[in-house]
Amino acid sequence: MSSVILDRNRKKRLEQGHPWVFKSEIAAVEGEPQPGDLVSIMNHQGRFLASGYYNPQSQITVRTVSYQPIENMDHPFFAARFRECLKHRERFVGHENAYRLVYGEADFLPGLIVDRFEDVLVVQLLTLGMDLCRDAIVSALVEVIQPKGIYERSDVSIRELEGLEQRTGILYGECPRHVTVTENGLKIKVDIYEGQKTGYFFDQRENRASIKPLMTGWGGRSGIKLQEVEQDGVTKRVPVNKSGNEVTFPYWMEPPCSNVSRIQAALRCMHANTGRRR
């Protein structure tokens, strides 16, 4: 395996836990690594520090994937990592099936984001190293999570810094444009094709829940009101905007109960632009 030798005068950020090696920190490259290849990261004295993947086109030339020597980023490698991710996430989300499964550098998988929307996964491949591992990533996710579909949302400009084009599309199975998840007792419709980033901001879960008891207003300032509609022979009360169109994205679907006060509470919680606040 090729090696990247770090400059003796660099700051010791890697030893302190930082996952990136910048081009300016590299003194020499031993071997002939190709873009996306795994390399050993060595200090100026030849001591092994970490393993990472290499891209000379990027200012972030090496991204760390392990502090141990590894030979391949293949199906077994990703399957083991995804099992670890699943174990960590289940500690905090309990029985919910809508959450961020892979957090990139935080899971020692830099450049990879995976969000779970019940039976559908949405992935972002942000770097060349991860882009080259697309097939192994998909096959490992299928083995570990057994989703009905995997959709790619690598439509972000940061890929261009890695010499990559933006891309989207179905990688596995069936991926409907809109998926429904449950968060804090509410059913939420998410557009995984065109919603921001992967379609939904899971990192705001606790923030959305925390504002509910503080909101006493109504969505009138935003033109939101309840209107009765017939759906499949059943009369339902749904929120509509000023144009009379149903509000379905990003924070609304019918709660799991039909109580009108629950619907109003949901609207007060989810629409921050209200008429008054406590």
PDB file of C-alpha atoms in Angstrom:
ATOM      1  CA  MET A   1       0.000   0.000   0.000  1.00  0.00           C
ATOM      2  CA  SER A   2       1.209   3.506  -0.774  1.00  0.00           C
ATOM      3  CA  SER A   3       1.991   5.939   2.019  1.00  0.00           C
ATOM      4  CA  VAL A   4       1.527   9.634   2.653  1.00  0.00           C
ATOM      5  CA  ILE A   5       4.333  11.144   4.737  1.00  0.00           C
ATOM      6  CA  LEU A   6       3.352  14.159   6.809  1.00  0.00           C
ATOM      7  CA  ASP A   7       5.480  17.259   7.269  1.00  0.00           C
ATOM      8  CA  ARG A   8       7.455  17.461  10.501  1.00  0.00           C
ATOM      9  CA  ASN A   9       6.343  21.058  11.149  1.00  0.00           C
ATOM     10  CA  ARG A  10       2.610  20.477  10.742  1.00  0.00           C
ATOM     11  CA  LYS A  11       0.163  20.849  13.595  1.00  0.00           C
ATOM     12  CA  LYS A  12      -0.579  17.486  15.220  1.00  0.00           C
ATOM     13  CA  ARG A  13      -4.275  17.651  14.382  1.00  0.00           C
ATOM     14  CA  LEU A  14      -4.521  14.046  13.189  1.00  0.00           C
ATOM     15  CA  GLU A  15      -3.191  12.709  16.481  1.00  0.00           C
ATOM     16  CA  GLN A  16      -5.785  14.855  18.272  1.00  0.00           C
ATOM     17  CA  GLY A  17      -8.660  13.270  16.378  1.00  0.00           C
ATOM     18  CA  HIS A  18      -9.111  15.466  13.306  1.00  0.00           C
ATOM     19  CA  PRO A  19     -10.053  13.197  10.367  1.00  0.00           C
ATOM     20  CA  TRP A  20      -8.566  15.223   7.482  1.00  0.00           C
ATOM     21  CA  VAL A  21      -5.085  15.610   6.023  1.00  0.00           C
ATOM     22  CA  PHE A  22      -4.664  18.752   3.940  1.00  0.00           C
ATOM     23  CA  LYS A  23      -2.387  18.985   0.930  1.00  0.00           C
ATOM     24  CA  SER A  24      -0.207  21.549   2.729  1.00  0.00           C
ATOM     25  CA  GLU A  25       0.544  19.019   5.484  1.00  0.00           C
ATOM     26  CA  ILE A  26       2.030  16.392   3.172  1.00  0.00           C
ATOM     27  CA  ALA A  27       5.798  16.209   2.768  1.00  0.00           C
ATOM     28  CA  ALA A  28       5.951  13.265   0.366  1.00  0.00           C
ATOM     29  CA  VAL A  29       3.973  10.422  -1.192  1.00  0.00           C
ATOM     30  CA  GLU A  30       5.557   6.979  -1.411  1.00  0.00           C
ATOM     31  CA  GLY A  31       4.279   4.695  -4.141  1.00  0.00           C
ATOM     32  CA  GLU A  32       1.850   5.611  -6.877  1.00  0.00           C
ATOM     33  CA  PRO A  33      -1.595   5.820  -5.293  1.00  0.00           C
ATOM     34  CA  GLN A  34      -4.486   6.466  -7.644  1.00  0.00           C
ATOM     35  CA  PRO A  35      -7.306   8.876  -6.754  1.00  0.00           C
ATOM     36  CA  GLY A  36      -9.606   7.090  -4.317  1.00  0.00           C
ATOM     37  CA  ASP A  37      -7.018   4.511  -3.201  1.00  0.00           C
ATOM     38  CA  LEU A  38      -6.416   3.670   0.425  1.00  0.00           C
ATOM     39  CA  VAL A  39      -3.086   4.909   1.785  1.00  0.00           C
ATOM     40  CA  SER A  40      -1.196   4.647   5.053  1.00  0.00           C
ATOM     41  CA  ILE A  41      -0.671   7.976   6.803  1.00  0.00           C
ATOM     42  CA  MET A  42       2.788   8.199   8.382  1.00  0.00           C
ATOM     43  CA  ASN A  43       4.518  10.872  10.431  1.00  0.00           C
ATOM     44  CA  HIS A  44       7.886  12.273   9.355  1.00  0.00           C
ATOM     45  CA  GLN A  45       9.658   9.535  11.353  1.00  0.00           C
ATOM     46  CA  GLY A  46       7.839   6.764   9.504  1.00  0.00           C
ATOM     47  CA  ARG A  47       5.437   5.885  12.329  1.00  0.00           C
ATOM     48  CA  PHE A  48       1.983   4.712  11.239  1.00  0.00           C
ATOM     49  CA  LEU A  49      -0.834   7.078  12.237  1.00  0.00           C
ATOM     50  CA  ALA A  50      -3.954   6.081  10.315  1.00  0.00           C
ATOM     51  CA  SER A  51      -5.495   4.702   7.126  1.00  0.00           C
ATOM     52  CA  GLY A  52      -7.393   6.928   4.743  1.00  0.00           C
ATOM     53  CA  TYR A  53      -8.383   7.366   1.132  1.00  0.00           C
ATOM     54  CA  TYR A  54      -6.451   9.622  -1.190  1.00  0.00           C
ATOM     55  CA  ASN A  55      -7.477  12.294  -3.686  1.00  0.00           C
ATOM     56  CA  PRO A  56      -4.709  14.590  -4.982  1.00  0.00           C
ATOM     57  CA  GLN A  57      -7.309  16.782  -6.719  1.00  0.00           C
ATOM     58  CA  SER A  58      -8.762  17.895  -3.383  1.00  0.00           C
ATOM     59  CA  GLN A  59      -7.266  20.259  -0.822  1.00  0.00           C
ATOM     60  CA  ILE A  60      -8.391  17.615   1.699  1.00  0.00           C
ATOM     61  CA  THR A  61      -6.015  15.085   0.216  1.00  0.00           C
ATOM     62  CA  VAL A  62      -6.559  12.209   2.663  1.00  0.00           C
ATOM     63  CA  ARG A  63      -9.657  11.413   4.715  1.00  0.00           C
ATOM     64  CA  THR A  64      -9.207   9.069   7.647  1.00  0.00           C
ATOM     65  CA  VAL A  65     -11.293   5.888   7.841  1.00  0.00           C
ATOM     66  CA  SER A  66      -9.407   4.038  10.594  1.00  0.00           C
ATOM     67  CA  TYR A  67      -6.580   4.380  13.089  1.00  0.00           C
ATOM     68  CA  GLN A  68      -5.670   0.790  12.255  1.00  0.00           C
ATOM     69  CA  PRO A  69      -4.142  -0.562   9.029  1.00  0.00           C
ATOM     70  CA  ILE A  70      -6.849  -1.705   6.602  1.00  0.00           C
ATOM     71  CA  GLU A  71      -6.462  -3.200   3.142  1.00  0.00           C
ATOM     72  CA  ASN A  72      -9.817  -2.669   1.433  1.00  0.00           C
ATOM     73  CA  MET A  73     -12.995  -0.646   1.599  1.00  0.00           C
ATOM     74  CA  ASP A  74     -15.174  -3.454   0.285  1.00  0.00           C
ATOM     75  CA  HIS A  75     -18.518  -5.082   1.082  1.00  0.00           C
ATOM     76  CA  PRO A  76     -17.376  -6.717   4.370  1.00  0.00           C
ATOM     77  CA  PHE A  77     -15.794  -3.429   5.496  1.00  0.00           C
ATOM     78  CA  PHE A  78     -18.966  -1.418   4.926  1.00  0.00           C
ATOM     79  CA  ALA A  79     -21.271  -4.105   6.300  1.00  0.00           C
ATOM     80  CA  ALA A  80     -19.307  -4.140   9.570  1.00  0.00           C
ATOM     81  CA  ARG A  81     -19.377  -0.339   9.782  1.00  0.00           C
ATOM     82  CA  PHE A  82     -23.114  -0.166   9.069  1.00  0.00           C
ATOM     83  CA  ARG A  83     -23.822  -2.685  11.827  1.00  0.00           C
ATOM     84  CA  GLU A  84     -21.879  -0.479  14.224  1.00  0.00           C
ATOM     85  CA  CYS A  85     -23.826   2.580  13.046  1.00  0.00           C
ATOM     86  CA  LEU A  86     -27.134   0.768  13.493  1.00  0.00           C
ATOM     87  CA  LYS A  87     -26.175  -0.298  17.015  1.00  0.00           C
ATOM     88  CA  HIS A  88     -25.241   3.274  17.982  1.00  0.00           C
ATOM     89  CA  ARG A  89     -28.384   4.839  16.482  1.00  0.00           C
ATOM     90  CA  GLU A  90     -30.746   2.353  18.114  1.00  0.00           C
ATOM     91  CA  ARG A  91     -29.481   3.478  21.528  1.00  0.00           C
ATOM     92  CA  PHE A  92     -31.069   6.871  20.970  1.00  0.00           C
ATOM     93  CA  VAL A  93     -33.975   6.453  18.551  1.00  0.00           C
ATOM     94  CA  GLY A  94     -35.485   3.353  20.119  1.00  0.00           C
ATOM     95  CA  HIS A  95     -38.051   1.739  17.858  1.00  0.00           C
ATOM     96  CA  GLU A  96     -38.273   4.636  15.394  1.00  0.00           C
ATOM     97  CA  ASN A  97     -37.301   3.845  11.813  1.00  0.00           C
ATOM     98  CA  ALA A  98     -36.607   7.368  10.605  1.00  0.00           C
ATOM     99  CA  TYR A  99     -33.195   8.785  11.461  1.00  0.00           C
ATOM    100  CA  ARG A 100     -29.702   9.466  10.154  1.00  0.00           C
ATOM    101  CA  LEU A 101     -27.908   6.136   9.986  1.00  0.00           C
ATOM    102  CA  VAL A 102     -24.440   7.283   8.854  1.00  0.00           C
ATOM    103  CA  TYR A 103     -22.891  10.593   9.930  1.00  0.00           C
ATOM    104  CA  GLY A 104     -19.842  10.732   7.681  1.00  0.00           C
ATOM    105  CA  GLU A 105     -16.667  11.536   9.610  1.00  0.00           C
ATOM    106  CA  ALA A 106     -18.357  10.871  12.962  1.00  0.00           C
ATOM    107  CA  ASP A 107     -18.703   7.221  11.926  1.00  0.00           C
ATOM    108  CA  PHE A 108     -15.259   7.097  10.269  1.00  0.00           C
ATOM    109  CA  LEU A 109     -16.980   7.034   6.888  1.00  0.00           C
ATOM    110  CA  PRO A 110     -16.020  10.493   5.595  1.00  0.00           C
ATOM    111  CA  GLY A 111     -18.013  11.660   2.624  1.00  0.00           C
ATOM    112  CA  LEU A 112     -20.923   9.262   3.217  1.00  0.00           C
ATOM    113  CA  ILE A 113     -24.352  10.237   4.550  1.00  0.00           C
ATOM    114  CA  VAL A 114     -27.186   7.727   4.874  1.00  0.00           C
ATOM    115  CA  ASP A 115     -30.654   8.713   6.058  1.00  0.00           C
ATOM    116  CA  ARG A 116     -33.312   6.132   6.828  1.00  0.00           C
ATOM    117  CA  PHE A 117     -36.947   6.824   5.981  1.00  0.00           C
ATOM    118  CA  GLU A 118     -38.702   3.675   7.202  1.00  0.00           C
ATOM    119  CA  ASP A 119     -38.114   1.180   4.355  1.00  0.00           C
ATOM    120  CA  VAL A 120     -36.253   3.590   2.054  1.00  0.00           C
ATOM    121  CA  LEU A 121     -32.668   4.804   2.420  1.00  0.00           C
ATOM    122  CA  VAL A 122     -31.272   8.012   0.932  1.00  0.00           C
ATOM    123  CA  VAL A 123     -27.508   8.237   0.465  1.00  0.00           C
ATOM    124  CA  GLN A 124     -25.126  11.070  -0.352  1.00  0.00           C
ATOM    125  CA  LEU A 125     -21.692  10.282  -1.737  1.00  0.00           C
ATOM    126  CA  LEU A 126     -19.728  13.496  -1.293  1.00  0.00           C
ATOM    127  CA  THR A 127     -16.158  12.424  -2.079  1.00  0.00           C
ATOM    128  CA  LEU A 128     -14.274  10.519  -4.735  1.00  0.00           C
ATOM    129  CA  GLY A 129     -13.258   7.780  -2.316  1.00  0.00           C
ATOM    130  CA  MET A 130     -16.874   7.034  -1.412  1.00  0.00           C
ATOM    131  CA  ASP A 131     -18.083   7.487  -4.970  1.00  0.00           C
ATOM    132  CA  LEU A 132     -15.777   4.682  -6.109  1.00  0.00           C
ATOM    133  CA  CYS A 133     -17.259   2.445  -3.397  1.00  0.00           C
ATOM    134  CA  ARG A 134     -20.867   2.955  -4.497  1.00  0.00           C
ATOM    135  CA  ASP A 135     -21.547  -0.708  -5.337  1.00  0.00           C
ATOM    136  CA  ALA A 136     -20.023  -1.997  -2.087  1.00  0.00           C
ATOM    137  CA  ILE A 137     -21.976   0.591  -0.078  1.00  0.00           C
ATOM    138  CA  VAL A 138     -25.281  -0.361  -1.705  1.00  0.00           C
ATOM    139  CA  SER A 139     -24.759  -4.111  -1.318  1.00  0.00           C
ATOM    140  CA  ALA A 140     -23.746  -3.699   2.337  1.00  0.00           C
ATOM    141  CA  LEU A 141     -26.782  -1.528   3.100  1.00  0.00           C
ATOM    142  CA  VAL A 142     -29.052  -4.112   1.495  1.00  0.00           C
ATOM    143  CA  GLU A 143     -27.504  -6.851   3.646  1.00  0.00           C
ATOM    144  CA  VAL A 144     -27.630  -4.955   6.942  1.00  0.00           C
ATOM    145  CA  ILE A 145     -30.820  -2.862   6.663  1.00  0.00           C
ATOM    146  CA  GLN A 146     -32.796  -4.828   4.047  1.00  0.00           C
ATOM    147  CA  PRO A 147     -34.555  -1.748   2.652  1.00  0.00           C
ATOM    148  CA  LYS A 148     -37.147  -1.732  -0.096  1.00  0.00           C
ATOM    149  CA  GLY A 149     -35.201   0.924  -1.928  1.00  0.00           C
ATOM    150  CA  ILE A 150     -32.064   3.087  -1.902  1.00  0.00           C
ATOM    151  CA  TYR A 151     -32.064   6.512  -3.538  1.00  0.00           C
ATOM    152  CA  GLU A 152     -29.001   8.652  -4.224  1.00  0.00           C
ATOM    153  CA  ARG A 153     -29.040  12.411  -3.586  1.00  0.00           C
ATOM    154  CA  SER A 154     -25.485  13.342  -4.547  1.00  0.00           C
ATOM    155  CA  ASP A 155     -26.718  16.613  -6.046  1.00  0.00           C
ATOM    156  CA  VAL A 156     -24.444  18.907  -4.057  1.00  0.00           C
ATOM    157  CA  SER A 157     -21.783  21.289  -5.321  1.00  0.00           C
ATOM    158  CA  ILE A 158     -19.150  20.007  -2.891  1.00  0.00           C
ATOM    159  CA  ARG A 159     -18.687  16.997  -5.195  1.00  0.00           C
ATOM    160  CA  GLU A 160     -17.231  19.329  -7.802  1.00  0.00           C
ATOM    161  CA  LEU A 161     -14.314  20.058  -5.461  1.00  0.00           C
ATOM    162  CA  GLU A 162     -13.548  16.339  -5.703  1.00  0.00           C
ATOM    163  CA  GLY A 163     -13.707  16.333  -9.495  1.00  0.00           C
ATOM    164  CA  LEU A 164     -17.158  14.705  -9.496  1.00  0.00           C
ATOM    165  CA  GLU A 165     -20.433  15.534 -11.204  1.00  0.00           C
ATOM    166  CA  GLN A 166     -23.685  15.827  -9.312  1.00  0.00           C
ATOM    167  CA  ARG A 167     -26.022  12.866  -9.642  1.00  0.00           C
ATOM    168  CA  THR A 168     -29.295  11.470  -8.359  1.00  0.00           C
ATOM    169  CA  GLY A 169     -31.297   8.330  -8.973  1.00  0.00           C
ATOM    170  CA  ILE A 170     -32.453   4.961  -7.731  1.00  0.00           C
ATOM    171  CA  LEU A 171     -29.622   2.656  -6.694  1.00  0.00           C
ATOM    172  CA  TYR A 172     -31.705  -0.273  -5.505  1.00  0.00           C
ATOM    173  CA  GLY A 173     -35.307  -1.455  -5.406  1.00  0.00           C
ATOM    174  CA  GLU A 174     -38.293   0.877  -5.470  1.00  0.00           C
ATOM    175  CA  CYS A 175     -38.098   4.455  -4.220  1.00  0.00           C
ATOM    176  CA  PRO A 176     -41.323   6.474  -4.266  1.00  0.00           C
ATOM    177  CA  ARG A 177     -40.811  10.218  -4.438  1.00  0.00           C
ATOM    178  CA  HIS A 178     -42.757  10.805  -1.224  1.00  0.00           C
ATOM    179  CA  VAL A 179     -42.213   8.698   1.870  1.00  0.00           C
ATOM    180  CA  THR A 180     -43.984   8.984   5.202  1.00  0.00           C
ATOM    181  CA  VAL A 181     -42.200   8.925   8.534  1.00  0.00           C
ATOM    182  CA  THR A 182     -43.390   9.295  12.108  1.00  0.00           C
ATOM    183  CA  GLU A 183     -41.771  11.869  14.347  1.00  0.00           C
ATOM    184  CA  ASN A 184     -42.970  12.795  17.843  1.00  0.00           C
ATOM    185  CA  GLY A 185     -46.349  11.202  17.131  1.00  0.00           C
ATOM    186  CA  LEU A 186     -46.897  12.992  13.813  1.00  0.00           C
ATOM    187  CA  LYS A 187     -46.843  11.465  10.366  1.00  0.00           C
ATOM    188  CA  ILE A 188     -44.701  13.553   8.040  1.00  0.00           C
ATOM    189  CA  LYS A 189     -44.507  13.394   4.255  1.00  0.00           C
ATOM    190  CA  VAL A 190     -40.970  13.798   2.902  1.00  0.00           C
ATOM    191  CA  ASP A 191     -39.927  14.430  -0.691  1.00  0.00           C
ATOM    192  CA  ILE A 192     -36.718  12.429  -1.096  1.00  0.00           C
ATOM    193  CA  TYR A 193     -36.300  13.467  -4.745  1.00  0.00           C
ATOM    194  CA  GLU A 194     -36.255  17.246  -4.343  1.00  0.00           C
ATOM    195  CA  GLY A 195     -36.392  17.995  -0.628  1.00  0.00           C
ATOM    196  CA  GLN A 196     -33.403  19.846   0.798  1.00  0.00           C
ATOM    197  CA  LYS A 197     -30.266  17.698   1.039  1.00  0.00           C
ATOM    198  CA  THR A 198     -31.531  14.140   1.608  1.00  0.00           C
ATOM    199  CA  GLY A 199     -35.119  15.362   1.928  1.00  0.00           C
ATOM    200  CA  TYR A 200     -35.418  16.074   5.633  1.00  0.00           C
ATOM    201  CA  PHE A 201     -33.482  17.576   8.540  1.00  0.00           C
ATOM    202  CA  PHE A 202     -33.352  14.859  11.180  1.00  0.00           C
ATOM    203  CA  ASP A 203     -31.008  16.970  13.303  1.00  0.00           C
ATOM    204  CA  GLN A 204     -33.926  19.288  14.099  1.00  0.00           C
ATOM    205  CA  ARG A 205     -36.081  16.510  15.614  1.00  0.00           C
ATOM    206  CA  GLU A 206     -35.602  17.634  19.204  1.00  0.00           C
ATOM    207  CA  ASN A 207     -35.935  21.318  18.310  1.00  0.00           C
ATOM    208  CA  ARG A 208     -39.281  20.724  16.610  1.00  0.00           C
ATOM    209  CA  ALA A 209     -40.536  18.813  19.629  1.00  0.00           C
ATOM    210  CA  SER A 210     -39.294  21.403  22.115  1.00  0.00           C
ATOM    211  CA  ILE A 211     -41.238  24.343  20.657  1.00  0.00           C
ATOM    212  CA  LYS A 212     -44.664  22.683  20.858  1.00  0.00           C
ATOM    213  CA  PRO A 213     -45.542  23.820  24.425  1.00  0.00           C
ATOM    214  CA  LEU A 214     -44.297  27.336  23.648  1.00  0.00           C
ATOM    215  CA  MET A 215     -46.471  27.941  20.596  1.00  0.00           C
ATOM    216  CA  THR A 216     -49.956  29.302  21.212  1.00  0.00           C
ATOM    217  CA  GLY A 217     -50.494  31.012  17.880  1.00  0.00           C
ATOM    218  CA  TRP A 218     -52.065  29.928  14.632  1.00  0.00           C
ATOM    219  CA  GLY A 219     -50.849  29.701  11.056  1.00  0.00           C
ATOM    220  CA  GLY A 220     -52.988  32.581   9.876  1.00  0.00           C
ATOM    221  CA  ARG A 221     -50.054  34.888   9.265  1.00  0.00           C
ATOM    222  CA  SER A 222     -48.713  32.293   6.834  1.00  0.00           C
ATOM    223  CA  GLY A 223     -52.135  31.840   5.252  1.00  0.00           C
ATOM    224  CA  ILE A 224     -52.662  28.365   6.713  1.00  0.00           C
ATOM    225  CA  LYS A 225     -56.171  27.222   7.625  1.00  0.00           C
ATOM    226  CA  LEU A 226     -58.046  23.941   8.097  1.00  0.00           C
ATOM    227  CA  GLN A 227     -60.419  22.780   5.391  1.00  0.00           C
ATOM    228  CA  GLU A 228     -62.637  19.707   5.104  1.00  0.00           C
ATOM    229  CA  VAL A 229     -61.905  17.490   2.092  1.00  0.00           C
ATOM    230  CA  GLU A 230     -63.193  14.138   0.883  1.00  0.00           C
ATOM    231  CA  GLN A 231     -60.515  11.449   0.582  1.00  0.00           C
ATOM    232  CA  ASP A 232     -61.504   7.864  -0.226  1.00  0.00           C
ATOM    233  CA  GLY A 233     -65.030   8.491   0.969  1.00  0.00           C
ATOM    234  CA  VAL A 234     -63.868   9.901   4.305  1.00  0.00           C
ATOM    235  CA  THR A 235     -64.103  13.547   5.361  1.00  0.00           C
ATOM    236  CA  LYS A 236     -60.830  14.847   6.727  1.00  0.00           C
ATOM    237  CA  ARG A 237     -59.666  18.227   7.916  1.00  0.00           C
ATOM    238  CA  VAL A 238     -56.391  19.197   6.297  1.00  0.00           C
ATOM    239  CA  PRO A 239     -54.289  22.382   6.298  1.00  0.00           C
ATOM    240  CA  VAL A 240     -54.399  24.438   3.109  1.00  0.00           C
ATOM    241  CA  ASN A 241     -52.482  27.540   2.040  1.00  0.00           C
ATOM    242  CA  LYS A 242     -53.793  30.815   0.621  1.00  0.00           C
ATOM    243  CA  SER A 243     -54.134  29.228  -2.820  1.00  0.00           C
ATOM    244  CA  GLY A 244     -56.277  26.430  -1.457  1.00  0.00           C
ATOM    245  CA  ASN A 245     -53.591  23.799  -1.951  1.00  0.00           C
ATOM    246  CA  GLU A 246     -53.032  21.210   0.750  1.00  0.00           C
ATOM    247  CA  VAL A 247     -49.892  21.735   2.831  1.00  0.00           C
ATOM    248  CA  THR A 248     -48.019  18.439   2.542  1.00  0.00           C
ATOM    249  CA  PHE A 249     -44.330  19.379   2.669  1.00  0.00           C
ATOM    250  CA  PRO A 250     -42.261  19.364   4.676  1.00  0.00           C
ATOM    251  CA  TYR A 251     -43.962  19.111   8.051  1.00  0.00           C
ATOM    252  CA  TRP A 252     -47.506  17.934   7.573  1.00  0.00           C
ATOM    253  CA  MET A 253     -49.569  14.808   7.213  1.00  0.00           C
ATOM    254  CA  GLU A 254     -52.527  13.520   9.161  1.00  0.00           C
ATOM    255  CA  PRO A 255     -51.642  12.688  12.780  1.00  0.00           C
ATOM    256  CA  PRO A 256     -52.363   9.137  13.911  1.00  0.00           C
ATOM    257  CA  CYS A 257     -55.517  10.418  15.645  1.00  0.00           C
ATOM    258  CA  SER A 258     -58.405  12.422  14.210  1.00  0.00           C
ATOM    259  CA  ASN A 259     -58.866  14.798  17.120  1.00  0.00           C
ATOM    260  CA  VAL A 260     -59.099  18.340  15.756  1.00  0.00           C
ATOM    261  CA  SER A 261     -57.311  19.837  18.755  1.00  0.00           C
ATOM    262  CA  ARG A 262     -54.393  17.489  18.029  1.00  0.00           C
ATOM    263  CA  ILE A 263     -54.327  18.740  14.446  1.00  0.00           C
ATOM    264  CA  GLN A 264     -54.334  22.331  15.626  1.00  0.00           C
ATOM    265  CA  ALA A 265     -51.549  21.583  18.091  1.00  0.00           C
ATOM    266  CA  ALA A 266     -49.539  20.011  15.304  1.00  0.00           C
ATOM    267  CA  LEU A 267     -49.953  23.065  13.139  1.00  0.00           C
ATOM    268  CA  ARG A 268     -49.010  25.379  15.993  1.00  0.00           C
ATOM    269  CA  CYS A 269     -45.914  23.262  16.575  1.00  0.00           C
ATOM    270  CA  MET A 270     -44.807  22.903  12.989  1.00  0.00           C
ATOM    271  CA  HIS A 271     -45.496  26.367  11.564  1.00  0.00           C
ATOM    272  CA  ALA A 272     -43.096  28.720  13.290  1.00  0.00           C
ATOM    273  CA  ASN A 273     -44.476  31.832  11.594  1.00  0.00           C
ATOM    274  CA  THR A 274     -47.477  32.209  13.870  1.00  0.00           C
ATOM    275  CA  GLY A 275     -49.711  35.056  14.824  1.00  0.00           C
ATOM    276  CA  ARG A 276     -48.647  35.260  18.462  1.00  0.00           C
ATOM    277  CA  ARG A 277     -46.255  33.622  20.896  1.00  0.00           C
ATOM    278  CA  ARG A 278     -46.366  33.095  24.615  1.00  0.00           C
TER     279      ARG A 278
END
